[in-house]
Every structure is written in C-alpha cells, then in structure tokens.
Tab-separated table of C-alpha atoms and ligand atoms in Angstrom:
chain	number	residue	atom	x	y	z
A	1	MET	CA	0.000	0.000	0.000
A	2	SER	CA	1.836	3.117	-1.101
A	3	GLY	CA	0.773	6.681	-0.429
A	4	LEU	CA	-0.753	8.430	2.521
A	5	GLU	CA	-3.984	7.167	3.992
A	6	LEU	CA	-6.155	8.774	6.653
A	7	GLU	CA	-9.078	6.750	7.935
A	8	ASN	CA	-11.751	8.438	10.060
A	9	ILE	CA	-9.322	10.763	11.789
A	10	SER	CA	-10.861	12.596	14.741
A	11	MET	CA	-9.291	15.005	17.173
A	12	ARG	CA	-10.879	16.151	20.372
A	13	PHE	CA	-9.193	18.689	22.610
A	14	ASP	CA	-10.393	18.468	26.197
A	15	LEU	CA	-10.336	21.867	27.859
A	16	PRO	CA	-9.494	22.537	31.520
A	17	ASN	CA	-13.062	23.758	32.201
A	18	GLY	CA	-14.498	20.337	31.337
A	19	SER	CA	-15.768	21.218	27.865
A	20	TYR	CA	-14.052	20.180	24.658
A	21	VAL	CA	-13.375	21.185	21.069
A	22	GLN	CA	-14.024	18.639	18.339
A	23	ALA	CA	-11.302	19.935	16.032
A	24	LEU	CA	-11.686	17.091	13.527
A	25	GLN	CA	-14.401	14.530	12.923
A	26	ASP	CA	-14.042	11.498	10.663
A	27	VAL	CA	-11.598	12.888	8.147
A	28	SER	CA	-10.749	10.269	5.544
A	29	LEU	CA	-8.353	10.853	2.713
A	30	LYS	CA	-6.128	8.894	0.363
A	31	LEU	CA	-3.179	10.525	-1.380
A	32	GLU	CA	-1.255	8.725	-4.089
A	33	PRO	CA	2.534	9.200	-4.139
A	34	GLY	CA	3.387	12.415	-5.955
A	35	GLN	CA	0.016	14.095	-5.582
A	36	LEU	CA	-0.353	17.700	-4.512
A	37	LEU	CA	-3.354	18.372	-2.324
A	38	SER	CA	-4.431	21.886	-1.396
A	39	VAL	CA	-6.456	22.396	1.776
A	40	LEU	CA	-8.747	25.401	2.079
A	41	GLY	CA	-11.164	26.397	4.791
A	42	PRO	CA	-12.031	29.112	7.294
A	43	SER	CA	-10.017	29.675	10.467
A	44	GLY	CA	-10.691	27.040	13.057
A	45	CYS	CA	-11.796	24.270	10.676
A	46	GLY	CA	-8.891	22.071	11.732
A	47	LYS	CA	-6.379	22.543	8.925
A	48	SER	CA	-3.362	22.934	11.193
A	49	THR	CA	-4.551	20.176	13.480
A	50	LEU	CA	-4.805	17.860	10.478
A	51	LEU	CA	-1.318	18.793	9.304
A	52	ASN	CA	0.127	18.274	12.772
A	53	ILE	CA	-1.467	14.839	12.922
A	54	VAL	CA	-0.064	13.850	9.526
A	55	ALA	CA	3.340	15.178	10.627
A	56	GLY	CA	3.148	13.032	13.753
A	57	PHE	CA	3.318	15.990	16.157
A	58	LEU	CA	-0.179	15.237	17.462
A	59	ALA	CA	-1.762	11.831	18.065
A	60	PRO	CA	-5.383	11.772	16.857
A	61	THR	CA	-8.024	10.755	19.381
A	62	GLY	CA	-9.648	8.565	16.745
A	63	GLY	CA	-8.877	6.917	13.439
A	64	ARG	CA	-5.792	5.652	11.688
A	65	ILE	CA	-3.112	7.153	9.556
A	66	SER	CA	-0.521	5.338	7.503
A	67	LEU	CA	2.230	6.140	5.055
A	68	ASN	CA	3.141	3.455	2.536
A	69	GLY	CA	1.287	0.938	4.642
A	70	GLN	CA	3.112	1.792	7.896
A	71	ALA	CA	1.208	3.366	10.779
A	72	VAL	CA	2.340	6.917	11.531
A	73	ARG	CA	3.250	7.094	15.227
A	74	GLY	CA	5.392	10.208	15.571
A	75	PRO	CA	7.472	12.672	13.613
A	76	ASP	CA	10.241	11.311	11.402
A	77	ALA	CA	12.209	12.213	8.307
A	78	GLU	CA	9.606	10.717	5.952
A	79	ARG	CA	7.378	13.716	6.520
A	80	GLY	CA	8.893	17.186	6.213
A	81	VAL	CA	7.139	20.321	7.377
A	82	VAL	CA	7.326	23.937	6.194
A	83	PHE	CA	5.587	26.490	8.405
A	84	GLN	CA	4.426	30.017	7.685
A	85	LYS	CA	7.484	31.367	9.413
A	86	GLY	CA	10.496	29.236	8.690
A	87	ALA	CA	11.246	28.001	12.218
A	88	LEU	CA	14.839	28.406	11.117
A	89	PHE	CA	17.949	28.904	13.249
A	90	GLU	CA	18.235	32.680	12.896
A	91	TRP	CA	21.830	32.912	14.001
A	92	MET	CA	23.073	30.148	11.710
A	93	ASN	CA	23.852	30.640	8.039
A	94	VAL	CA	21.868	29.262	5.102
A	95	ARG	CA	24.105	26.251	4.530
A	96	ASP	CA	24.074	25.200	8.181
A	97	ASN	CA	20.290	25.493	8.290
A	98	VAL	CA	19.791	23.425	5.141
A	99	SER	CA	22.288	20.762	6.234
A	100	PHE	CA	20.890	20.503	9.762
A	101	GLY	CA	18.753	17.415	9.088
A	102	PRO	CA	21.412	15.373	7.284
A	103	ARG	CA	23.953	16.280	10.004
A	104	MET	CA	21.546	15.192	12.730
A	105	ALA	CA	21.022	11.964	10.802
A	106	GLY	CA	24.768	11.353	11.134
A	107	GLN	CA	25.850	12.135	7.590
A	108	GLY	CA	29.303	13.639	7.000
A	109	ALA	CA	29.940	16.805	5.009
A	110	ALA	CA	31.252	14.822	2.032
A	111	GLN	CA	27.937	13.014	1.882
A	112	TYR	CA	25.489	15.889	2.311
A	113	GLY	CA	27.588	18.791	0.945
A	114	PRO	CA	26.859	18.502	-2.790
A	115	LYS	CA	23.165	17.830	-2.250
A	116	VAL	CA	22.799	20.761	0.145
A	117	ASP	CA	24.614	23.120	-2.215
A	118	HIS	CA	22.450	21.947	-5.096
A	119	LEU	CA	19.271	22.566	-3.113
A	120	ILE	CA	20.446	26.055	-2.162
A	121	ASP	CA	21.080	26.744	-5.858
A	122	THR	CA	17.666	25.351	-6.770
A	123	VAL	CA	15.874	27.787	-4.482
A	124	GLY	CA	17.947	30.635	-5.915
A	125	LEU	CA	20.162	31.386	-2.915
A	126	ALA	CA	23.582	30.472	-4.328
A	127	ASP	CA	24.965	33.888	-3.416
A	128	PHE	CA	23.675	33.689	0.138
A	129	ARG	CA	25.085	30.404	1.457
A	130	GLU	CA	27.118	32.081	4.173
A	131	LYS	CA	24.496	34.657	5.189
A	132	ALA	CA	22.780	34.316	8.539
A	133	ILE	CA	19.011	33.852	8.397
A	134	TYR	CA	18.248	37.164	10.127
A	135	GLU	CA	20.023	38.956	7.267
A	136	LEU	CA	17.564	37.593	4.676
A	137	SER	CA	14.164	38.842	3.497
A	138	GLY	CA	10.999	36.931	4.343
A	139	GLY	CA	10.818	35.365	0.902
A	140	MET	CA	14.396	34.215	1.089
A	141	GLN	CA	13.813	32.717	4.515
A	142	GLN	CA	10.920	30.661	3.167
A	143	ARG	CA	13.158	29.432	0.360
A	144	VAL	CA	15.657	28.283	2.993
A	145	ALA	CA	12.828	26.515	4.828
A	146	LEU	CA	11.872	24.735	1.609
A	147	ALA	CA	15.476	23.694	0.919
A	148	ARG	CA	15.911	22.521	4.510
A	149	CYS	CA	12.798	20.398	4.236
A	150	LEU	CA	13.960	18.848	0.946
A	151	ALA	CA	17.435	18.103	2.372
A	152	ASN	CA	15.856	15.427	4.561
A	153	ASP	CA	14.447	13.817	1.413
A	154	PRO	CA	10.973	13.298	2.878
A	155	ASP	CA	8.306	11.265	1.038
A	156	VAL	CA	5.663	13.767	2.015
A	157	ILE	CA	6.005	17.528	2.368
A	158	LEU	CA	3.516	19.300	4.610
A	159	MET	CA	3.181	23.037	4.170
A	160	ASP	CA	1.165	25.171	6.570
A	161	GLU	CA	0.582	28.469	4.775
A	162	PRO	CA	4.227	28.584	3.699
A	163	LEU	CA	3.676	31.734	1.638
A	164	GLY	CA	1.071	33.364	3.860
A	165	ALA	CA	3.380	35.963	5.390
A	166	LEU	CA	4.867	37.154	2.094
A	167	ASP	CA	3.985	40.131	-0.073
A	168	ALA	CA	2.032	39.443	-3.275
A	169	LEU	CA	4.940	39.625	-5.712
A	170	THR	CA	7.217	37.399	-3.640
A	171	ARG	CA	4.364	34.973	-3.142
A	172	GLU	CA	3.828	34.692	-6.874
A	173	LYS	CA	7.504	33.907	-7.463
A	174	MET	CA	7.463	31.349	-4.681
A	175	GLN	CA	4.337	29.679	-6.064
A	176	ALA	CA	6.179	29.054	-9.299
A	177	MET	CA	9.104	27.660	-7.320
A	178	VAL	CA	6.902	25.332	-5.270
A	179	LEU	CA	5.233	24.093	-8.443
A	180	ASN	CA	8.563	23.448	-10.150
A	181	LEU	CA	10.016	21.670	-7.129
A	182	TRP	CA	6.943	19.518	-6.857
A	183	LYS	CA	7.175	18.501	-10.519
A	184	GLU	CA	10.935	17.895	-10.329
A	185	THR	CA	11.017	15.935	-7.116
A	186	GLY	CA	7.750	14.022	-7.489
A	187	LYS	CA	7.061	14.461	-3.763
A	188	THR	CA	3.646	14.104	-2.227
A	189	VAL	CA	2.623	17.543	-0.980
A	190	ILE	CA	-0.124	18.795	1.302
A	191	LEU	CA	-0.467	22.555	1.127
A	192	ILE	CA	-2.618	24.520	3.536
A	193	THR	CA	-3.504	27.920	2.193
A	194	HIS	CA	-5.903	30.769	2.839
A	195	SER	CA	-5.815	31.723	-0.818
A	196	VAL	CA	-8.350	30.224	-3.201
A	197	GLU	CA	-6.176	31.373	-6.059
A	198	GLU	CA	-3.139	29.592	-4.663
A	199	ALA	CA	-5.124	26.405	-4.044
A	200	LEU	CA	-6.385	26.392	-7.638
A	201	LEU	CA	-2.977	27.246	-9.045
A	202	LEU	CA	-0.931	24.639	-7.197
A	203	GLY	CA	-3.263	21.821	-6.331
A	204	GLU	CA	-4.072	18.727	-8.334
A	205	ARG	CA	-6.664	18.037	-5.748
A	206	LEU	CA	-8.419	20.390	-3.417
A	207	ILE	CA	-10.314	19.772	-0.222
A	208	VAL	CA	-12.420	22.437	1.410
A	209	MET	CA	-12.908	21.949	5.126
A	210	ALA	CA	-15.725	23.201	7.340
A	211	PRO	CA	-15.616	23.915	11.089
A	212	ARG	CA	-17.518	22.684	14.185
A	213	PRO	CA	-16.627	19.917	13.895
A	214	GLY	CA	-13.705	20.165	11.457
A	215	ARG	CA	-14.399	17.929	8.491
A	216	ILE	CA	-14.005	17.648	4.743
A	217	TYR	CA	-16.853	19.599	3.198
A	218	ARG	CA	-16.060	19.298	-0.519
A	219	GLU	CA	-13.395	17.624	-2.590
A	220	TYR	CA	-12.318	18.532	-6.116
A	221	GLN	CA	-9.973	17.255	-8.795
A	222	LEU	CA	-8.319	20.209	-10.500
A	223	PRO	CA	-7.169	20.376	-14.103
A	224	PHE	CA	-4.840	23.367	-13.741
A	225	ALA	CA	-1.642	22.285	-12.005
A	226	ASP	CA	0.135	21.025	-15.132
A	227	GLN	CA	-0.343	24.220	-17.051
A	228	GLY	CA	2.284	26.215	-15.164
A	229	VAL	CA	2.085	29.500	-13.312
B	301	LIG	P1	-7.194	26.079	11.382
B	301	LIG	O1	-5.774	25.687	11.158
B	301	LIG	O2	-8.105	25.611	10.309
B	301	LIG	O3	-7.375	27.533	11.675
B	301	LIG	P2	-6.880	24.630	13.872
B	301	LIG	O4	-6.502	23.259	13.487
B	301	LIG	O5	-5.804	25.539	14.331
B	301	LIG	O6	-7.707	25.303	12.689
B	301	LIG	O7	-7.976	24.574	15.045
B	301	LIG	C1	-9.161	23.803	14.940
B	301	LIG	C2	-9.958	23.951	16.222
B	301	LIG	O8	-9.277	23.290	17.283
B	301	LIG	C3	-10.121	25.390	16.679
B	301	LIG	O9	-11.392	25.511	17.277
B	301	LIG	C4	-9.035	25.562	17.701
B	301	LIG	O10	-9.375	26.561	18.653
B	301	LIG	C5	-8.967	24.190	18.334
B	301	LIG	N1	-7.631	23.844	18.838
B	301	LIG	C6	-6.494	23.715	18.104
B	301	LIG	N2	-5.460	23.359	18.894
B	301	LIG	C7	-5.956	23.267	20.152
B	301	LIG	C8	-5.396	22.928	21.427
B	301	LIG	N3	-4.103	22.589	21.543
B	301	LIG	N4	-6.190	22.954	22.508
B	301	LIG	C9	-7.497	23.259	22.394
B	301	LIG	N5	-8.100	23.586	21.230
B	301	LIG	C10	-7.347	23.576	20.122
B	302	LIG	P1	11.188	39.844	-0.576
B	302	LIG	O1	12.184	40.832	-0.103
B	302	LIG	O2	9.902	40.520	-0.959
B	302	LIG	O3	10.987	38.725	0.359
B	302	LIG	P2	12.712	38.107	-2.358
B	302	LIG	O4	12.935	37.164	-1.267
B	302	LIG	O5	12.190	37.598	-3.660
B	302	LIG	O6	11.743	39.298	-1.966
B	302	LIG	O7	14.064	38.901	-2.640
B	302	LIG	C1	14.215	39.615	-3.803
B	302	LIG	C2	15.693	39.839	-4.098
B	302	LIG	O8	16.155	40.952	-3.286
B	302	LIG	C3	16.585	38.684	-3.701
B	302	LIG	O9	16.733	37.715	-4.706
B	302	LIG	C4	17.894	39.382	-3.432
B	302	LIG	O10	18.607	39.568	-4.619
B	302	LIG	C5	17.475	40.728	-2.879
B	302	LIG	N1	17.527	40.737	-1.409
B	302	LIG	C6	16.488	40.708	-0.560
B	302	LIG	N2	16.886	40.756	0.707
B	302	LIG	C7	18.236	40.801	0.680
B	302	LIG	C8	19.257	40.862	1.686
B	302	LIG	N3	18.985	40.859	2.994
B	302	LIG	N4	20.538	40.923	1.293
B	302	LIG	C9	20.816	40.931	0.006
B	302	LIG	N5	19.908	40.885	-1.007
B	302	LIG	C10	18.641	40.820	-0.675
C-alpha cells in the first residue's frame, strides 16, 4: 500500500473547564505518491490540526493514519514540514540550516555537501550560502525553509501556509518555485492555504474543510496544475 492514507481521523481537545473542542471529525483521505493536495477552509476548521497529525506531532483521538502501509506514530524524516514562518535557526547561516537534518542523521559533510549546495542553488540562494538567516528577506527565509525540508528527502512535504506571510509579488515567485520543485522531485505535498487562487494554481486536488466539527466539506480534482504558473 503506497501513499498516505487517513481513515476516520478525529481530534478532540479536552479543555481545563471540562468542555471540549471537536477539532476534527471522521476525516478520511487517500493521497497517491506524488500528488499535490491543497487544503482550504475558514479559520478554526482544523487545517493545522490535520497537518500536525499527519506530521506526527499530534496523536489523533480517533482513526488511523498510515504512510506506505506503515502506521504513523510520531514525527520522522519521511514527513517534512514547512511552516508560515520558517522556524529556522536565525543565528546560523543558510548552509548550516539546510544541512541541519542530514547532520543530525549522522551524515558527514562529504555526503550531504553537494546535495545541500544543489538545493540552495535550486531555491535561488547560491549567493547567500554564508548569510545568517536574520540577514535575509521573508521570501528568502521561506526558500531556505523549503530547501531545509527537501534536504531530509521526505516522502511527504507538509506546508502550513508557507507563503502566507509574504507580499504578493514574492508569493507569486514562490508559487512558481513550489510548483517546479513539486514537478521535479515528485514528492507528495499537502499545502494549507488561505488563498483560493493559490489552491487552484498549485493543487491537483483540493479539499475544502468546514468547522464545528472540522471535516471535509467538498473535494475537487483540479485540471490546472500542469499548465504552469
Ligand atoms: P485552522 O488551522 O483551520 O485555523 P486549527 O486546526 O488551528 O484550525 O484549530 C481547529 C480547532 O481546534 C479550533 O477551534 C481551535 O481553537 C482548536 N484547537 C487547536 N489546537 C488546540 C489545542 N491545543 N487545545 C485546544 N483547542 C485547540
Ligand atoms: P522579498 O524581499 O519581498 O521577500 P525576495 O525574497 O524575492 O523578496 O528577494 C528579492 C531579491 O532581493 C533577492 O533575490 C535578493 O537579490 C534581494 N535581497 C532581498 N533581501 C536581501 C538581503 N537581505 N541581502 C541581500 N539581497 C537581498
């Protein structure tokens, strides 16, 4: 069984006052390897909760999730995450940020060096390898976050509004980059976005979620993704 499979995923947050929030209710979803799924929906419909469950950061209170037939039990290198703000090491340079995962996995510089440099080139930061993160613009920081995610060679890339904090022009450039990387690498991608336009532009598939309780409201197959930005 290859791909990502969610079966009746539910998430209930119990609150200290005795009440609870049903953040997700019976979310089922099957993603084939290499698909790009956009997720749209109003604030509070459970998008981030869903992403955190797929990433393994949160254990669902109901249902099952598997990747390539293996149950997902916690975070690991198979699933990479890109957040709205990079969660980067601000005081470290671009190369050290991008190589962080491979280094933690015990690889030596000879092993990860060429791949890391290539990824930095791919996201257009060849001239900025030695720059510290805090010296870079927001768009550049998100490109570092993308490269850092790819350096771990995950099967699935999870993006939680990765372009949400950027200005319109930068966002447009980054959309093209995300689309190209997706086509080149053949990764499975889940992209959470607030932008209908972005969802239509990038997604092969689109789910629209609804709140209280968070669930899949509509699902679409999109014809646009192959036609470029
Ligand atoms: P979205 O990403 O679509 O805005 P979230 O997944 O962040 O939605 O939240 C879904 C619902 O779950 C919201 O009602 C939110 O307040 C609630 N929620 C999320 N995380 C927690 C938590 N750790 N504790 C309690 N409630 C939470
Ligand atoms: P934004 O500043 O809107 O996030 P980009 O990330 O696309 O836009 O950056 C646009 C270009 O501006 C970069 O490719 C780079 O050449 C230049 N640039 C932006 N910030 C810096 C910086 N801190 N140092 C040097 N050049 C920069």
